[in-house]
């Protein structure tokens, strides 16, 4: 979860963060959109409006589930094939963007989705960026993990990087750029492109998308989810002081519905501002290079990026990470930079450390919000260890996470 939103997210200490919805949207007569995610005999209901959001879990009889299922707009598909060296091209051959790393495009629901891949054998990994990021944020991980014996895929979520950016103004508020919809995107990508059981590796808000994918995917499609400095969603309505919620909602509407939001985005989407934000987020300052600034900023200047940004920062409903971790059926590994200034490791440990699905909670001294880019020499072996355990079925949740402190050179 990077760049453009961070000046706003600094309000989290006194205010609160956000999350959207597209998949399973149907008309309810309520203000906004209601999303229903079904797994087995449980239905989770998220109700989003301009000012309020609620989340509840209800057990339903089989006949009720059948009725709800018929109203769903999509369904996770089973794995249908093994991925070939070239999948889905959109009018061009795969392009080598880094040594051994190839860029391609996949068509999803009529939208072009960019992804990068490396490696042609071994267990599959899907790397998912945070808000404001893209597949290039994994450029230090994708080729190295392939050398370690994995088939690695890094994807641009819908609306980010060089993936298409459909106009959110043409749909109900927060009905496109939301975690349930991104979860469906990831599940479909695994089914249609990867074609094999996959371990999902995530950073920041990408973690909620990965957890959503673990809920909507067919059984066995997702083998595990690793959360690297997952977003705590500090501006979520449930984390906001009730007295301040009207102010937060009004400010969000002001940004989205007036020229103020575009002006704010324009002031942030500049190299020096992006550099400063990254240096704040990173514990390892020397990792903030001109290459990194360009990889983050350039996609943010694509047509439609400002509307995606403004739509997401008004997303204050939907799931909290602890809600998703509590119900995911797959093992969860958590890595956390101790110098992360945006997501408090102490709060993360308190919220997630004892949840049954969590197999490990590993503090990373000396690094900040994006350990995979700050210290890939530390993070890549931890990804490999967890993914191999998931592939072999040896990684299982317990009554509490194991904690191990991993040293970062120079910290």
mmCIF file of C-alpha atoms in Angstrom:
data_model
loop_
_atom_site.group_PDB
_atom_site.id
_atom_site.type_symbol
_atom_site.label_atom_id
_atom_site.label_comp_id
_atom_site.label_asym_id
_atom_site.label_seq_id
_atom_site.Cartn_x
_atom_site.Cartn_y
_atom_site.Cartn_z
ATOM 1 C CA UNK A 1 0.000 0.000 0.000
ATOM 2 C CA UNK A 2 1.997 2.755 -1.333
ATOM 3 C CA UNK A 3 2.270 6.182 -2.390
ATOM 4 C CA UNK A 4 -0.565 8.412 -3.315
ATOM 5 C CA UNK A 5 -2.891 7.739 -0.405
ATOM 6 C CA UNK A 6 -0.351 8.014 2.361
ATOM 7 C CA UNK A 7 -0.746 11.730 3.134
ATOM 8 C CA UNK A 8 -4.420 10.972 3.759
ATOM 9 C CA UNK A 9 -3.745 7.767 5.654
ATOM 10 C CA UNK A 10 -1.593 9.682 8.131
ATOM 11 C CA UNK A 11 -4.912 10.689 9.682
ATOM 12 C CA UNK A 12 -5.317 7.086 10.898
ATOM 13 C CA UNK A 13 -4.196 7.905 14.425
ATOM 14 C CA UNK A 14 -7.297 10.010 14.998
ATOM 15 C CA UNK A 15 -9.613 8.903 12.235
ATOM 16 C CA UNK A 16 -9.775 5.534 10.594
ATOM 17 C CA UNK A 17 -9.147 3.238 6.291
ATOM 18 C CA UNK A 18 -11.206 1.490 3.605
ATOM 19 C CA UNK A 19 -12.258 -1.615 1.429
ATOM 20 C CA UNK A 20 -14.661 -2.124 -1.676
ATOM 21 C CA UNK A 21 -16.845 -4.707 -3.499
ATOM 22 C CA UNK A 22 -17.770 -5.865 -6.970
ATOM 23 C CA UNK A 23 -18.162 -9.569 -7.066
ATOM 24 C CA UNK A 24 -21.477 -10.994 -5.928
ATOM 25 C CA UNK A 25 -23.152 -7.590 -6.219
ATOM 26 C CA UNK A 26 -26.909 -7.586 -6.601
ATOM 27 C CA UNK A 27 -29.742 -5.122 -6.135
ATOM 28 C CA UNK A 28 -31.023 -4.921 -2.578
ATOM 29 C CA UNK A 29 -32.787 -1.617 -2.335
ATOM 30 C CA UNK A 30 -30.129 -0.533 0.142
ATOM 31 C CA UNK A 31 -27.951 2.495 -0.366
ATOM 32 C CA UNK A 32 -24.753 1.400 -2.052
ATOM 33 C CA UNK A 33 -23.937 -2.203 -2.841
ATOM 34 C CA UNK A 34 -24.210 -5.409 -0.909
ATOM 35 C CA UNK A 35 -21.671 -8.173 -1.465
ATOM 36 C CA UNK A 36 -22.225 -11.772 -0.539
ATOM 37 C CA UNK A 37 -19.345 -14.236 -0.384
ATOM 38 C CA UNK A 38 -20.377 -17.864 0.073
ATOM 39 C CA UNK A 39 -18.155 -20.672 1.226
ATOM 40 C CA UNK A 40 -19.602 -24.034 2.268
ATOM 41 C CA UNK A 41 -22.625 -23.265 4.485
ATOM 42 C CA UNK A 42 -21.656 -19.763 5.566
ATOM 43 C CA UNK A 43 -22.520 -16.484 3.930
ATOM 44 C CA UNK A 44 -20.617 -13.318 4.807
ATOM 45 C CA UNK A 45 -22.528 -10.122 4.137
ATOM 46 C CA UNK A 46 -20.907 -6.717 3.597
ATOM 47 C CA UNK A 47 -23.148 -3.686 3.313
ATOM 48 C CA UNK A 48 -21.466 -0.494 2.086
ATOM 49 C CA UNK A 49 -23.002 2.963 1.941
ATOM 50 C CA UNK A 50 -21.585 6.446 1.777
ATOM 51 C CA UNK A 51 -21.538 6.784 5.536
ATOM 52 C CA UNK A 52 -21.790 3.380 7.130
ATOM 53 C CA UNK A 53 -20.644 -0.171 6.622
ATOM 54 C CA UNK A 54 -21.502 -3.348 8.429
ATOM 55 C CA UNK A 55 -20.149 -6.865 8.236
ATOM 56 C CA UNK A 56 -21.844 -9.915 9.669
ATOM 57 C CA UNK A 57 -21.660 -13.662 9.333
ATOM 58 C CA UNK A 58 -24.863 -15.654 9.102
ATOM 59 C CA UNK A 59 -25.383 -19.391 8.884
ATOM 60 C CA UNK A 60 -27.930 -20.277 6.228
ATOM 61 C CA UNK A 61 -29.948 -23.342 5.363
ATOM 62 C CA UNK A 62 -29.117 -25.144 2.145
ATOM 63 C CA UNK A 63 -32.190 -23.788 0.365
ATOM 64 C CA UNK A 64 -31.223 -20.228 1.295
ATOM 65 C CA UNK A 65 -27.696 -20.792 0.022
ATOM 66 C CA UNK A 66 -29.072 -22.123 -3.238
ATOM 67 C CA UNK A 67 -31.172 -18.993 -3.682
ATOM 68 C CA UNK A 68 -28.242 -16.738 -2.923
ATOM 69 C CA UNK A 69 -25.959 -18.728 -5.195
ATOM 70 C CA UNK A 70 -28.288 -18.200 -8.142
ATOM 71 C CA UNK A 71 -27.979 -14.441 -7.660
ATOM 72 C CA UNK A 72 -24.198 -14.381 -7.649
ATOM 73 C CA UNK A 73 -22.516 -12.728 -10.588
ATOM 74 C CA UNK A 74 -19.573 -15.131 -10.709
ATOM 75 C CA UNK A 75 -18.222 -18.374 -9.393
ATOM 76 C CA UNK A 76 -14.627 -19.470 -8.894
ATOM 77 C CA UNK A 77 -13.721 -21.841 -11.694
ATOM 78 C CA UNK A 78 -11.906 -25.114 -11.189
ATOM 79 C CA UNK A 79 -8.316 -25.396 -12.354
ATOM 80 C CA UNK A 80 -8.651 -26.340 -15.982
ATOM 81 C CA UNK A 81 -5.152 -26.638 -17.397
ATOM 82 C CA UNK A 82 -1.484 -26.250 -16.759
ATOM 83 C CA UNK A 83 -0.097 -22.908 -17.836
ATOM 84 C CA UNK A 84 2.064 -22.916 -20.951
ATOM 85 C CA UNK A 85 5.090 -20.705 -21.459
ATOM 86 C CA UNK A 86 2.823 -18.252 -23.253
ATOM 87 C CA UNK A 87 -0.730 -17.714 -22.004
ATOM 88 C CA UNK A 88 -3.351 -15.217 -23.230
ATOM 89 C CA UNK A 89 -1.432 -12.719 -25.265
ATOM 90 C CA UNK A 90 -3.136 -9.557 -26.376
ATOM 91 C CA UNK A 91 -1.745 -8.957 -29.841
ATOM 92 C CA UNK A 92 1.928 -9.365 -28.926
ATOM 93 C CA UNK A 93 4.491 -11.903 -27.842
ATOM 94 C CA UNK A 94 5.695 -12.111 -24.230
ATOM 95 C CA UNK A 95 8.251 -9.380 -23.550
ATOM 96 C CA UNK A 96 11.326 -9.951 -21.385
ATOM 97 C CA UNK A 97 11.376 -7.076 -18.882
ATOM 98 C CA UNK A 98 14.101 -8.379 -16.573
ATOM 99 C CA UNK A 99 16.495 -11.295 -17.159
ATOM 100 C CA UNK A 100 14.278 -14.381 -17.176
ATOM 101 C CA UNK A 101 11.112 -12.403 -16.362
ATOM 102 C CA UNK A 102 8.447 -12.024 -19.051
ATOM 103 C CA UNK A 103 5.523 -9.629 -19.253
ATOM 104 C CA UNK A 104 2.174 -10.665 -20.685
ATOM 105 C CA UNK A 105 -1.481 -9.644 -20.618
ATOM 106 C CA UNK A 106 -4.548 -11.649 -19.694
ATOM 107 C CA UNK A 107 -8.155 -10.736 -20.520
ATOM 108 C CA UNK A 108 -10.399 -10.841 -17.464
ATOM 109 C CA UNK A 109 -14.057 -9.814 -17.736
ATOM 110 C CA UNK A 110 -13.142 -7.800 -20.825
ATOM 111 C CA UNK A 111 -10.220 -5.998 -19.145
ATOM 112 C CA UNK A 112 -6.513 -6.283 -19.940
ATOM 113 C CA UNK A 113 -4.581 -7.446 -16.891
ATOM 114 C CA UNK A 114 -0.799 -7.235 -16.880
ATOM 115 C CA UNK A 115 1.296 -9.906 -15.236
ATOM 116 C CA UNK A 116 4.917 -11.012 -15.117
ATOM 117 C CA UNK A 117 6.147 -14.597 -14.938
ATOM 118 C CA UNK A 118 9.408 -16.426 -14.410
ATOM 119 C CA UNK A 119 10.318 -20.101 -14.080
ATOM 120 C CA UNK A 120 8.782 -23.100 -15.814
ATOM 121 C CA UNK A 121 8.758 -25.787 -13.130
ATOM 122 C CA UNK A 122 7.997 -26.329 -9.479
ATOM 123 C CA UNK A 123 5.188 -25.120 -7.186
ATOM 124 C CA UNK A 124 3.367 -21.966 -8.248
ATOM 125 C CA UNK A 125 3.555 -18.597 -6.496
ATOM 126 C CA UNK A 126 1.354 -15.561 -7.122
ATOM 127 C CA UNK A 127 2.805 -12.244 -5.897
ATOM 128 C CA UNK A 128 0.284 -9.493 -5.126
ATOM 129 C CA UNK A 129 1.256 -5.842 -4.603
ATOM 130 C CA UNK A 130 -0.254 -3.257 -2.284
ATOM 131 C CA UNK A 131 -2.191 -0.048 -2.952
ATOM 132 C CA UNK A 132 -0.315 2.143 -5.436
ATOM 133 C CA UNK A 133 2.044 -0.708 -6.314
ATOM 134 C CA UNK A 134 2.271 -3.113 -9.233
ATOM 135 C CA UNK A 135 4.080 -6.254 -10.385
ATOM 136 C CA UNK A 136 7.386 -4.362 -10.646
ATOM 137 C CA UNK A 137 7.440 -3.994 -6.885
ATOM 138 C CA UNK A 138 8.373 -7.701 -6.873
ATOM 139 C CA UNK A 139 11.260 -7.289 -9.354
ATOM 140 C CA UNK A 140 13.781 -8.376 -6.671
ATOM 141 C CA UNK A 141 11.737 -11.454 -5.826
ATOM 142 C CA UNK A 142 10.279 -12.882 -9.040
ATOM 143 C CA UNK A 143 13.541 -13.987 -10.735
ATOM 144 C CA UNK A 144 15.200 -15.172 -7.517
ATOM 145 C CA UNK A 145 12.203 -17.287 -6.512
ATOM 146 C CA UNK A 146 12.197 -18.824 -9.988
ATOM 147 C CA UNK A 147 15.841 -19.797 -9.481
ATOM 148 C CA UNK A 148 14.788 -21.430 -6.219
ATOM 149 C CA UNK A 149 12.532 -23.783 -8.167
ATOM 150 C CA UNK A 150 9.154 -22.040 -8.390
ATOM 151 C CA UNK A 151 6.847 -20.961 -11.199
ATOM 152 C CA UNK A 152 6.363 -17.327 -10.231
ATOM 153 C CA UNK A 153 3.646 -14.926 -11.320
ATOM 154 C CA UNK A 154 3.346 -11.261 -10.268
ATOM 155 C CA UNK A 155 0.106 -9.517 -11.194
ATOM 156 C CA UNK A 156 -1.240 -5.977 -11.486
ATOM 157 C CA UNK A 157 -4.603 -5.803 -9.760
ATOM 158 C CA UNK A 158 -7.437 -4.282 -11.769
ATOM 159 C CA UNK A 159 -6.969 -0.515 -11.645
ATOM 160 C CA UNK A 160 -3.257 -0.611 -10.820
ATOM 161 C CA UNK A 161 0.014 -0.827 -12.669
ATOM 162 C CA UNK A 162 -0.600 -1.341 -16.372
ATOM 163 C CA UNK A 163 -3.865 -3.227 -15.946
ATOM 164 C CA UNK A 164 -7.016 -1.581 -17.259
ATOM 165 C CA UNK A 165 -8.678 1.077 -15.119
ATOM 166 C CA UNK A 166 -12.441 1.025 -15.717
ATOM 167 C CA UNK A 167 -14.138 4.217 -14.601
ATOM 168 C CA UNK A 168 -15.627 3.667 -11.129
ATOM 169 C CA UNK A 169 -18.072 6.517 -11.730
ATOM 170 C CA UNK A 170 -19.961 4.235 -14.102
ATOM 171 C CA UNK A 171 -20.711 1.750 -11.318
ATOM 172 C CA UNK A 172 -22.044 1.838 -7.744
ATOM 173 C CA UNK A 173 -19.646 3.380 -5.247
ATOM 174 C CA UNK A 174 -16.795 1.040 -4.290
ATOM 175 C CA UNK A 175 -18.197 -1.720 -6.459
ATOM 176 C CA UNK A 176 -15.125 -2.276 -8.686
ATOM 177 C CA UNK A 177 -12.006 -1.541 -6.664
ATOM 178 C CA UNK A 178 -12.612 -3.700 -3.628
ATOM 179 C CA UNK A 179 -11.106 -6.737 -1.965
ATOM 180 C CA UNK A 180 -13.850 -9.218 -2.887
ATOM 181 C CA UNK A 181 -13.551 -8.278 -6.569
ATOM 182 C CA UNK A 182 -9.765 -8.467 -6.503
ATOM 183 C CA UNK A 183 -10.050 -11.811 -4.723
ATOM 184 C CA UNK A 184 -12.128 -13.110 -7.620
ATOM 185 C CA UNK A 185 -9.543 -11.721 -10.055
ATOM 186 C CA UNK A 186 -6.773 -13.650 -8.306
ATOM 187 C CA UNK A 187 -8.812 -16.854 -8.099
ATOM 188 C CA UNK A 188 -9.667 -16.663 -11.803
ATOM 189 C CA UNK A 189 -6.049 -15.950 -12.687
ATOM 190 C CA UNK A 190 -4.928 -19.053 -10.830
ATOM 191 C CA UNK A 191 -7.562 -21.120 -12.608
ATOM 192 C CA UNK A 192 -7.120 -19.743 -16.111
ATOM 193 C CA UNK A 193 -3.427 -18.810 -16.294
ATOM 194 C CA UNK A 194 -1.448 -20.577 -13.577
ATOM 195 C CA UNK A 195 -3.412 -23.805 -13.863
ATOM 196 C CA UNK A 196 -2.059 -25.354 -10.657
ATOM 197 C CA UNK A 197 -2.412 -25.067 -6.866
ATOM 198 C CA UNK A 198 -0.825 -21.770 -5.867
ATOM 199 C CA UNK A 199 0.599 -20.109 -2.776
ATOM 200 C CA UNK A 200 -0.308 -16.400 -2.683
ATOM 201 C CA UNK A 201 2.363 -13.976 -1.425
ATOM 202 C CA UNK A 202 1.153 -10.465 -0.632
ATOM 203 C CA UNK A 203 2.177 -7.023 0.588
ATOM 204 C CA UNK A 204 -0.001 -4.519 2.448
ATOM 205 C CA UNK A 205 -3.590 -4.237 1.121
ATOM 206 C CA UNK A 206 -2.790 -7.006 -1.352
ATOM 207 C CA UNK A 207 -3.066 -9.286 1.662
ATOM 208 C CA UNK A 208 -6.812 -8.757 1.923
ATOM 209 C CA UNK A 209 -7.198 -9.562 -1.781
ATOM 210 C CA UNK A 210 -5.161 -12.740 -1.275
ATOM 211 C CA UNK A 211 -7.265 -13.774 1.704
ATOM 212 C CA UNK A 212 -10.451 -13.138 -0.273
ATOM 213 C CA UNK A 213 -9.076 -15.361 -3.040
ATOM 214 C CA UNK A 214 -8.545 -18.146 -0.520
ATOM 215 C CA UNK A 215 -12.251 -17.928 0.360
ATOM 216 C CA UNK A 216 -13.752 -17.918 -3.141
ATOM 217 C CA UNK A 217 -11.325 -20.340 -4.794
ATOM 218 C CA UNK A 218 -12.152 -23.979 -5.333
ATOM 219 C CA UNK A 219 -10.776 -26.273 -2.645
ATOM 220 C CA UNK A 220 -7.085 -26.923 -3.242
ATOM 221 C CA UNK A 221 -6.652 -24.000 -5.632
ATOM 222 C CA UNK A 222 -4.918 -21.844 -2.992
ATOM 223 C CA UNK A 223 -2.405 -23.669 -0.788
ATOM 224 C CA UNK A 224 -1.558 -20.807 1.557
ATOM 225 C CA UNK A 225 -1.368 -17.030 1.930
ATOM 226 C CA UNK A 226 1.654 -15.094 3.156
ATOM 227 C CA UNK A 227 0.977 -11.590 4.467
ATOM 228 C CA UNK A 228 3.873 -9.135 4.407
ATOM 229 C CA UNK A 229 2.989 -6.064 6.493
ATOM 230 C CA UNK A 230 -0.710 -6.489 5.795
ATOM 231 C CA UNK A 231 -2.784 -3.330 6.017
ATOM 232 C CA UNK A 232 -4.609 -2.943 9.322
ATOM 233 C CA UNK A 233 -7.132 -0.684 7.552
ATOM 234 C CA UNK A 234 -6.758 2.154 9.987
ATOM 235 C CA UNK A 235 -9.403 4.264 8.238
ATOM 236 C CA UNK A 236 -12.017 1.502 8.249
ATOM 237 C CA UNK A 237 -15.313 2.667 9.679
ATOM 238 C CA UNK A 238 -15.027 0.184 12.557
ATOM 239 C CA UNK A 239 -11.638 1.607 13.535
ATOM 240 C CA UNK A 240 -12.814 5.210 13.386
ATOM 241 C CA UNK A 241 -13.999 7.192 16.375
ATOM 242 C CA UNK A 242 -17.817 7.292 15.979
ATOM 243 C CA UNK A 243 -17.791 11.038 16.561
ATOM 244 C CA UNK A 244 -15.419 11.496 13.625
ATOM 245 C CA UNK A 245 -17.156 9.216 11.121
ATOM 246 C CA UNK A 246 -19.327 11.972 9.615
ATOM 247 C CA UNK A 247 -16.219 14.121 9.155
ATOM 248 C CA UNK A 248 -14.329 11.296 7.471
ATOM 249 C CA UNK A 249 -17.262 10.537 5.147
ATOM 250 C CA UNK A 250 -17.674 14.211 4.248
ATOM 251 C CA UNK A 251 -13.971 14.614 3.542
ATOM 252 C CA UNK A 252 -13.965 11.501 1.362
ATOM 253 C CA UNK A 253 -16.941 12.804 -0.632
ATOM 254 C CA UNK A 254 -15.251 16.183 -1.010
ATOM 255 C CA UNK A 255 -12.183 14.567 -2.514
ATOM 256 C CA UNK A 256 -14.164 12.319 -4.833
ATOM 257 C CA UNK A 257 -16.889 14.686 -6.010
ATOM 258 C CA UNK A 258 -14.974 17.947 -6.450
ATOM 259 C CA UNK A 259 -11.817 19.075 -8.214
ATOM 260 C CA UNK A 260 -10.005 19.034 -4.875
ATOM 261 C CA UNK A 261 -9.345 15.312 -5.183
ATOM 262 C CA UNK A 262 -7.754 15.585 -8.610
ATOM 263 C CA UNK A 263 -5.703 18.559 -7.464
ATOM 264 C CA UNK A 264 -4.498 16.582 -4.460
ATOM 265 C CA UNK A 265 -3.579 13.618 -6.646
ATOM 266 C CA UNK A 266 -1.697 15.910 -9.015
ATOM 267 C CA UNK A 267 0.327 17.372 -6.172
ATOM 268 C CA UNK A 268 1.294 13.916 -4.908
ATOM 269 C CA UNK A 269 2.043 12.256 -8.252
ATOM 270 C CA UNK A 270 5.455 13.862 -8.608
ATOM 271 C CA UNK A 271 8.881 12.215 -8.344
ATOM 272 C CA UNK A 272 10.053 14.128 -5.281
ATOM 273 C CA UNK A 273 6.808 13.551 -3.392
ATOM 274 C CA UNK A 274 6.797 9.837 -4.230
ATOM 275 C CA UNK A 275 10.444 9.622 -3.183
ATOM 276 C CA UNK A 276 9.674 11.262 0.168
ATOM 277 C CA UNK A 277 6.723 8.979 0.817
ATOM 278 C CA UNK A 278 8.789 5.894 0.028
ATOM 279 C CA UNK A 279 11.605 7.053 2.286
ATOM 280 C CA UNK A 280 9.078 7.428 5.074
ATOM 281 C CA UNK A 281 7.711 3.939 4.485
ATOM 282 C CA UNK A 282 11.050 2.155 4.061
ATOM 283 C CA UNK A 283 13.276 1.289 6.984
ATOM 284 C CA UNK A 284 16.129 0.640 4.548
ATOM 285 C CA UNK A 285 16.445 4.098 3.002
ATOM 286 C CA UNK A 286 19.030 3.105 0.397
ATOM 287 C CA UNK A 287 16.427 0.823 -1.193
ATOM 288 C CA UNK A 288 14.557 3.946 -2.343
ATOM 289 C CA UNK A 289 16.216 4.351 -5.750
ATOM 290 C CA UNK A 290 15.304 6.323 -8.852
ATOM 291 C CA UNK A 291 14.316 3.017 -10.444
ATOM 292 C CA UNK A 292 11.829 2.344 -7.643
ATOM 293 C CA UNK A 293 10.366 5.850 -7.864
ATOM 294 C CA UNK A 294 9.846 5.396 -11.605
ATOM 295 C CA UNK A 295 8.310 1.924 -11.216
ATOM 296 C CA UNK A 296 5.771 3.286 -8.726
ATOM 297 C CA UNK A 297 5.070 6.662 -10.329
ATOM 298 C CA UNK A 298 4.843 5.883 -14.042
ATOM 299 C CA UNK A 299 1.777 3.579 -13.875
ATOM 300 C CA UNK A 300 0.126 6.144 -11.588
ATOM 301 C CA UNK A 301 0.224 8.635 -14.441
ATOM 302 C CA UNK A 302 -1.794 6.376 -16.748
ATOM 303 C CA UNK A 303 -5.272 7.546 -17.838
ATOM 304 C CA UNK A 304 -7.884 6.656 -15.235
ATOM 305 C CA UNK A 305 -5.442 6.302 -12.332
ATOM 306 C CA UNK A 306 -6.762 9.361 -10.514
ATOM 307 C CA UNK A 307 -10.335 8.002 -10.504
ATOM 308 C CA UNK A 308 -9.126 4.641 -9.151
ATOM 309 C CA UNK A 309 -7.261 6.452 -6.396
ATOM 310 C CA UNK A 310 -10.227 8.618 -5.432
ATOM 311 C CA UNK A 311 -12.596 5.640 -5.468
ATOM 312 C CA UNK A 312 -10.405 3.552 -3.200
ATOM 313 C CA UNK A 313 -9.783 6.230 -0.590
ATOM 314 C CA UNK A 314 -13.552 6.490 -0.100
ATOM 315 C CA UNK A 315 -13.774 2.760 0.654
ATOM 316 C CA UNK A 316 -14.308 2.541 4.412
ATOM 317 C CA UNK A 317 -16.373 -0.631 4.630
ATOM 318 C CA UNK A 318 -15.851 -4.260 3.737
ATOM 319 C CA UNK A 319 -13.701 -6.789 5.576
ATOM 320 C CA UNK A 320 -11.055 -6.233 8.194
ATOM 321 C CA UNK A 321 -7.987 -8.480 7.957
ATOM 322 C CA UNK A 322 -8.749 -10.285 11.206
ATOM 323 C CA UNK A 323 -12.200 -11.194 9.884
ATOM 324 C CA UNK A 324 -10.703 -12.845 6.807
ATOM 325 C CA UNK A 325 -7.843 -14.602 8.616
ATOM 326 C CA UNK A 326 -10.357 -16.023 11.081
ATOM 327 C CA UNK A 327 -12.285 -17.834 8.330
ATOM 328 C CA UNK A 328 -9.685 -18.686 5.692
ATOM 329 C CA UNK A 329 -9.298 -22.455 5.209
ATOM 330 C CA UNK A 330 -5.581 -22.245 4.307
ATOM 331 C CA UNK A 331 -2.391 -21.682 6.328
ATOM 332 C CA UNK A 332 -1.346 -18.063 6.845
ATOM 333 C CA UNK A 333 2.216 -16.807 7.348
ATOM 334 C CA UNK A 334 2.802 -13.260 8.580
ATOM 335 C CA UNK A 335 6.019 -11.285 8.065
ATOM 336 C CA UNK A 336 6.269 -7.778 9.516
ATOM 337 C CA UNK A 337 8.917 -5.055 9.263
ATOM 338 C CA UNK A 338 9.558 -3.730 12.745
ATOM 339 C CA UNK A 339 10.246 -0.245 11.374
ATOM 340 C CA UNK A 340 6.952 -0.029 9.480
ATOM 341 C CA UNK A 341 5.650 3.479 10.332
ATOM 342 C CA UNK A 342 2.186 2.847 8.881
ATOM 343 C CA UNK A 343 1.185 -0.572 10.232
ATOM 344 C CA UNK A 344 1.962 -1.164 13.905
ATOM 345 C CA UNK A 345 3.542 -4.588 14.423
ATOM 346 C CA UNK A 346 2.286 -4.677 18.021
ATOM 347 C CA UNK A 347 -1.295 -4.235 16.891
ATOM 348 C CA UNK A 348 -0.793 -6.821 14.170
ATOM 349 C CA UNK A 349 0.531 -9.382 16.618
ATOM 350 C CA UNK A 350 -2.319 -8.724 19.033
ATOM 351 C CA UNK A 351 -4.968 -9.043 16.304
ATOM 352 C CA UNK A 352 -3.598 -11.979 14.336
ATOM 353 C CA UNK A 353 -0.974 -13.865 16.327
ATOM 354 C CA UNK A 354 -3.359 -16.271 18.057
ATOM 355 C CA UNK A 355 -5.740 -16.930 15.157
ATOM 356 C CA UNK A 356 -5.908 -20.634 14.253
ATOM 357 C CA UNK A 357 -4.868 -20.243 10.617
ATOM 358 C CA UNK A 358 -1.666 -18.360 11.457
ATOM 359 C CA UNK A 359 1.348 -20.677 11.380
ATOM 360 C CA UNK A 360 4.024 -18.072 12.038
ATOM 361 C CA UNK A 361 4.440 -14.392 12.879
ATOM 362 C CA UNK A 362 7.956 -13.270 12.006
ATOM 363 C CA UNK A 363 9.235 -9.783 12.943
ATOM 364 C CA UNK A 364 11.849 -8.381 10.580
ATOM 365 C CA UNK A 365 14.180 -5.949 12.378
ATOM 366 C CA UNK A 366 15.446 -2.949 10.463
ATOM 367 C CA UNK A 367 12.911 -2.941 7.638
ATOM 368 C CA UNK A 368 9.709 -1.012 7.065
ATOM 369 C CA UNK A 369 6.472 -1.405 5.125
ATOM 370 C CA UNK A 370 7.844 -3.236 2.063
ATOM 371 C CA UNK A 371 10.312 -5.892 3.278
ATOM 372 C CA UNK A 372 10.234 -7.772 -0.044
ATOM 373 C CA UNK A 373 11.857 -4.753 -1.711
ATOM 374 C CA UNK A 374 13.952 -3.548 1.209
ATOM 375 C CA UNK A 375 15.496 -6.904 2.166
ATOM 376 C CA UNK A 376 14.806 -9.524 -0.532
ATOM 377 C CA UNK A 377 17.778 -11.567 0.659
ATOM 378 C CA UNK A 378 15.876 -12.098 3.923
ATOM 379 C CA UNK A 379 12.334 -12.323 2.587
ATOM 380 C CA UNK A 380 12.874 -14.648 -0.387
ATOM 381 C CA UNK A 381 14.081 -17.577 1.768
ATOM 382 C CA UNK A 382 11.070 -17.064 4.066
ATOM 383 C CA UNK A 383 8.741 -17.129 1.067
ATOM 384 C CA UNK A 384 10.420 -20.309 -0.150
ATOM 385 C CA UNK A 385 10.146 -22.028 3.226
ATOM 386 C CA UNK A 386 6.449 -21.254 3.658
ATOM 387 C CA UNK A 387 5.500 -22.042 0.049
ATOM 388 C CA UNK A 388 7.264 -25.422 0.112
ATOM 389 C CA UNK A 389 5.555 -26.314 3.375
ATOM 390 C CA UNK A 390 2.199 -25.397 1.834
ATOM 391 C CA UNK A 391 2.911 -27.372 -1.336
ATOM 392 C CA UNK A 392 3.766 -30.444 0.715
ATOM 393 C CA UNK A 393 0.819 -30.021 3.071
ATOM 394 C CA UNK A 394 3.104 -29.604 6.080
ATOM 395 C CA UNK A 395 2.067 -26.046 6.955
ATOM 396 C CA UNK A 396 -0.970 -26.072 9.225
ATOM 397 C CA UNK A 397 -2.437 -23.470 11.543
ATOM 398 C CA UNK A 398 -2.376 -23.947 15.277
ATOM 399 C CA UNK A 399 -3.575 -22.385 18.491
ATOM 400 C CA UNK A 400 -0.955 -19.674 18.169
ATOM 401 C CA UNK A 401 1.697 -18.553 15.767
ATOM 402 C CA UNK A 402 5.328 -19.424 16.207
ATOM 403 C CA UNK A 403 7.469 -16.303 16.459
ATOM 404 C CA UNK A 404 11.028 -16.045 15.193
ATOM 405 C CA UNK A 405 13.040 -12.869 14.842
ATOM 406 C CA UNK A 406 15.001 -12.750 11.584
ATOM 407 C CA UNK A 407 18.067 -10.530 11.457
ATOM 408 C CA UNK A 408 18.463 -8.126 8.569
ATOM 409 C CA UNK A 409 22.036 -7.341 7.611
ATOM 410 C CA UNK A 410 22.975 -3.774 8.456
ATOM 411 C CA UNK A 411 19.948 -3.228 10.688
#
